C-alpha atoms as a PDB file:
ATOM      1  CA  VAL A   1      10.714  16.546  13.201  1.00  0.00           C
ATOM      2  CA  GLN A   2      11.071  15.904   9.523  1.00  0.00           C
ATOM      3  CA  LEU A   3      10.478  13.016   7.154  1.00  0.00           C
ATOM      4  CA  VAL A   4      11.572  13.589   3.595  1.00  0.00           C
ATOM      5  CA  GLU A   5      10.670  11.139   0.856  1.00  0.00           C
ATOM      6  CA  SER A   6      12.465  10.916  -2.440  1.00  0.00           C
ATOM      7  CA  GLY A   7      12.784   8.565  -5.373  1.00  0.00           C
ATOM      8  CA  GLY A   8       9.355   8.761  -6.917  1.00  0.00           C
ATOM      9  CA  GLY A   9       8.786   9.275 -10.612  1.00  0.00           C
ATOM     10  CA  LEU A  10       7.319   7.932 -13.814  1.00  0.00           C
ATOM     11  CA  VAL A  11       8.127   4.372 -14.793  1.00  0.00           C
ATOM     12  CA  GLN A  12       6.741   1.837 -17.223  1.00  0.00           C
ATOM     13  CA  ALA A  13       4.931  -1.249 -16.017  1.00  0.00           C
ATOM     14  CA  GLY A  14       7.426  -3.884 -14.993  1.00  0.00           C
ATOM     15  CA  GLY A  15       9.994  -1.327 -13.970  1.00  0.00           C
ATOM     16  CA  SER A  16      11.497  -0.521 -10.586  1.00  0.00           C
ATOM     17  CA  LEU A  17      11.880   2.416  -8.255  1.00  0.00           C
ATOM     18  CA  ARG A  18      13.484   2.841  -4.867  1.00  0.00           C
ATOM     19  CA  LEU A  19      11.927   5.285  -2.454  1.00  0.00           C
ATOM     20  CA  SER A  20      13.891   6.776   0.426  1.00  0.00           C
ATOM     21  CA  CYS A  21      12.626   8.300   3.650  1.00  0.00           C
ATOM     22  CA  ALA A  22      15.178  10.396   5.509  1.00  0.00           C
ATOM     23  CA  ALA A  23      14.246  11.145   9.113  1.00  0.00           C
ATOM     24  CA  SER A  24      15.521  13.883  11.384  1.00  0.00           C
ATOM     25  CA  GLY A  25      14.564  15.596  14.597  1.00  0.00           C
ATOM     26  CA  PHE A  26      13.684  12.524  16.614  1.00  0.00           C
ATOM     27  CA  THR A  27      15.271   9.344  17.895  1.00  0.00           C
ATOM     28  CA  PHE A  28      14.907   7.200  14.836  1.00  0.00           C
ATOM     29  CA  ASP A  29      15.423   3.922  16.630  1.00  0.00           C
ATOM     30  CA  ASP A  30      12.403   4.580  18.885  1.00  0.00           C
ATOM     31  CA  TYR A  31       9.938   4.814  16.027  1.00  0.00           C
ATOM     32  CA  ALA A  32       8.191   2.285  13.857  1.00  0.00           C
ATOM     33  CA  ILE A  33       8.226   3.417  10.243  1.00  0.00           C
ATOM     34  CA  GLY A  34       5.649   2.855   7.573  1.00  0.00           C
ATOM     35  CA  TRP A  35       5.189   3.424   3.891  1.00  0.00           C
ATOM     36  CA  PHE A  36       1.629   4.308   2.935  1.00  0.00           C
ATOM     37  CA  ARG A  37       0.112   5.267  -0.366  1.00  0.00           C
ATOM     38  CA  GLN A  38      -2.945   7.092  -1.536  1.00  0.00           C
ATOM     39  CA  ALA A  39      -4.388   6.981  -5.008  1.00  0.00           C
ATOM     40  CA  PRO A  40      -6.965   9.517  -6.217  1.00  0.00           C
ATOM     41  CA  GLY A  41     -10.377   8.784  -4.741  1.00  0.00           C
ATOM     42  CA  LYS A  42      -9.051   6.059  -2.475  1.00  0.00           C
ATOM     43  CA  GLU A  43      -8.187   5.826   1.183  1.00  0.00           C
ATOM     44  CA  ARG A  44      -4.642   5.889   2.385  1.00  0.00           C
ATOM     45  CA  GLU A  45      -3.380   2.334   2.775  1.00  0.00           C
ATOM     46  CA  GLY A  46      -0.396   0.730   4.415  1.00  0.00           C
ATOM     47  CA  VAL A  47       2.056  -0.667   1.898  1.00  0.00           C
ATOM     48  CA  SER A  48       4.974  -1.794   4.005  1.00  0.00           C
ATOM     49  CA  LEU A  49       5.731  -1.257   7.680  1.00  0.00           C
ATOM     50  CA  ILE A  50       8.695  -2.028   9.919  1.00  0.00           C
ATOM     51  CA  ASN A  51       9.199  -2.158  13.684  1.00  0.00           C
ATOM     52  CA  SER A  52      11.481   0.173  15.568  1.00  0.00           C
ATOM     53  CA  ARG A  53      14.736  -0.545  17.433  1.00  0.00           C
ATOM     54  CA  ARG A  54      16.748  -3.047  15.542  1.00  0.00           C
ATOM     55  CA  ARG A  55      13.906  -3.452  13.124  1.00  0.00           C
ATOM     56  CA  ASP A  56      13.299  -6.925  14.495  1.00  0.00           C
ATOM     57  CA  GLY A  57      10.380  -9.002  13.428  1.00  0.00           C
ATOM     58  CA  SER A  58       8.892  -9.522  10.049  1.00  0.00           C
ATOM     59  CA  PRO A  59       7.919  -6.414   8.143  1.00  0.00           C
ATOM     60  CA  TYR A  60       4.361  -5.991   6.997  1.00  0.00           C
ATOM     61  CA  TYR A  61       3.486  -6.003   3.334  1.00  0.00           C
ATOM     62  CA  ALA A  62       0.091  -5.414   1.843  1.00  0.00           C
ATOM     63  CA  ASN A  63      -1.089  -8.428  -0.138  1.00  0.00           C
ATOM     64  CA  SER A  64      -1.022  -6.389  -3.299  1.00  0.00           C
ATOM     65  CA  VAL A  65       2.740  -5.796  -3.043  1.00  0.00           C
ATOM     66  CA  LYS A  66       4.028  -9.010  -1.497  1.00  0.00           C
ATOM     67  CA  GLY A  67       6.886 -10.466  -3.466  1.00  0.00           C
ATOM     68  CA  ARG A  68       7.434  -7.199  -5.330  1.00  0.00           C
ATOM     69  CA  PHE A  69       8.255  -4.606  -2.672  1.00  0.00           C
ATOM     70  CA  THR A  70      10.955  -4.763  -0.012  1.00  0.00           C
ATOM     71  CA  ILE A  71      11.362  -2.440   2.970  1.00  0.00           C
ATOM     72  CA  SER A  72      14.754  -1.931   4.552  1.00  0.00           C
ATOM     73  CA  SER A  73      16.435   0.532   6.854  1.00  0.00           C
ATOM     74  CA  ASP A  74      19.826   2.032   7.510  1.00  0.00           C
ATOM     75  CA  ASN A  75      19.653   3.132  11.109  1.00  0.00           C
ATOM     76  CA  ALA A  76      23.066   4.785  10.872  1.00  0.00           C
ATOM     77  CA  LYS A  77      21.626   7.085   8.216  1.00  0.00           C
ATOM     78  CA  ASN A  78      18.159   7.401   9.787  1.00  0.00           C
ATOM     79  CA  THR A  79      16.721   6.283   6.480  1.00  0.00           C
ATOM     80  CA  VAL A  80      14.131   3.731   5.431  1.00  0.00           C
ATOM     81  CA  TYR A  81      13.876   2.479   1.875  1.00  0.00           C
ATOM     82  CA  LEU A  82      11.154   0.905  -0.197  1.00  0.00           C
ATOM     83  CA  GLN A  83      12.400  -1.079  -3.162  1.00  0.00           C
ATOM     84  CA  MET A  84       9.573  -1.502  -5.632  1.00  0.00           C
ATOM     85  CA  ASN A  85       9.969  -4.027  -8.431  1.00  0.00           C
ATOM     86  CA  SER A  86       7.614  -5.314 -11.117  1.00  0.00           C
ATOM     87  CA  LEU A  87       5.568  -2.170 -10.819  1.00  0.00           C
ATOM     88  CA  LYS A  88       1.998  -2.171 -12.065  1.00  0.00           C
ATOM     89  CA  PRO A  89      -0.278   0.684 -13.113  1.00  0.00           C
ATOM     90  CA  GLU A  90      -2.345   0.061  -9.984  1.00  0.00           C
ATOM     91  CA  ASP A  91       0.695   0.999  -7.896  1.00  0.00           C
ATOM     92  CA  THR A  92       0.254   4.576  -9.080  1.00  0.00           C
ATOM     93  CA  ALA A  93      -0.236   6.780  -6.022  1.00  0.00           C
ATOM     94  CA  VAL A  94       1.379   9.320  -3.755  1.00  0.00           C
ATOM     95  CA  TYR A  95       3.639   7.424  -1.396  1.00  0.00           C
ATOM     96  CA  TYR A  96       4.117   8.694   2.136  1.00  0.00           C
ATOM     97  CA  CYS A  97       6.558   7.835   4.855  1.00  0.00           C
ATOM     98  CA  ALA A  98       5.237   7.917   8.424  1.00  0.00           C
ATOM     99  CA  ALA A  99       6.613   7.386  11.915  1.00  0.00           C
ATOM    100  CA  ARG A 100       4.990   6.358  15.188  1.00  0.00           C
ATOM    101  CA  ARG A 101       6.661   6.247  18.559  1.00  0.00           C
ATOM    102  CA  GLY A 102       6.790   2.708  19.849  1.00  0.00           C
ATOM    103  CA  ILE A 103       8.188  -0.637  19.006  1.00  0.00           C
ATOM    104  CA  TYR A 104       5.494  -2.033  16.787  1.00  0.00           C
ATOM    105  CA  TYR A 105       3.995  -0.863  13.562  1.00  0.00           C
ATOM    106  CA  TYR A 106       0.275  -0.476  13.035  1.00  0.00           C
ATOM    107  CA  THR A 107      -1.529  -0.704   9.740  1.00  0.00           C
ATOM    108  CA  ASN A 108      -3.917   2.116  10.691  1.00  0.00           C
ATOM    109  CA  PRO A 109      -2.456   5.402   9.421  1.00  0.00           C
ATOM    110  CA  ASP A 110      -4.153   7.266  12.287  1.00  0.00           C
ATOM    111  CA  GLU A 111      -1.612   5.668  14.637  1.00  0.00           C
ATOM    112  CA  TYR A 112       1.270   7.598  13.088  1.00  0.00           C
ATOM    113  CA  GLU A 113       2.333  10.973  14.452  1.00  0.00           C
ATOM    114  CA  TYR A 114       4.681  12.196  11.767  1.00  0.00           C
ATOM    115  CA  TRP A 115       4.310  12.242   8.020  1.00  0.00           C
ATOM    116  CA  GLY A 116       6.423  13.232   5.063  1.00  0.00           C
ATOM    117  CA  GLN A 117       5.160  15.380   2.215  1.00  0.00           C
ATOM    118  CA  GLY A 118       4.764  12.422  -0.134  1.00  0.00           C
ATOM    119  CA  THR A 119       6.339  11.460  -3.428  1.00  0.00           C
ATOM    120  CA  GLN A 120       4.407  10.695  -6.598  1.00  0.00           C
ATOM    121  CA  VAL A 121       4.810   7.301  -8.232  1.00  0.00           C
ATOM    122  CA  THR A 122       3.239   6.901 -11.652  1.00  0.00           C
ATOM    123  CA  VAL A 123       3.327   3.596 -13.504  1.00  0.00           C
ATOM    124  CA  SER A 124       2.352   3.671 -17.147  1.00  0.00           C
ATOM    125  CA  SER A 125       0.939   0.661 -18.968  1.00  0.00           C
END
């Protein structure tokens, strides 16, 4: 089982980045997928989460990113994306992709079985 994130980097405030999470080694459609982030000295938090199968239902967005971030998936490519616009310095963190078997996402990171290695996002002011 492998989750590989990419797309992180350094960007100025107001800029955009698109993160990708490429999954392999499991039946992608059977897993809810989540993007989490962790800043230094802070707990890991759910940023945006999406149900499994046909990705039905409304995705979850943390209040801090609503209206700025968009999660999407390409099930044919076993890939989930996180489009991040209007980035702020407080969005600076390591962003992780995670997968949990089941239809529905959970906001608790302990519910997720598989994790990627993380990708650093740094937003300068």
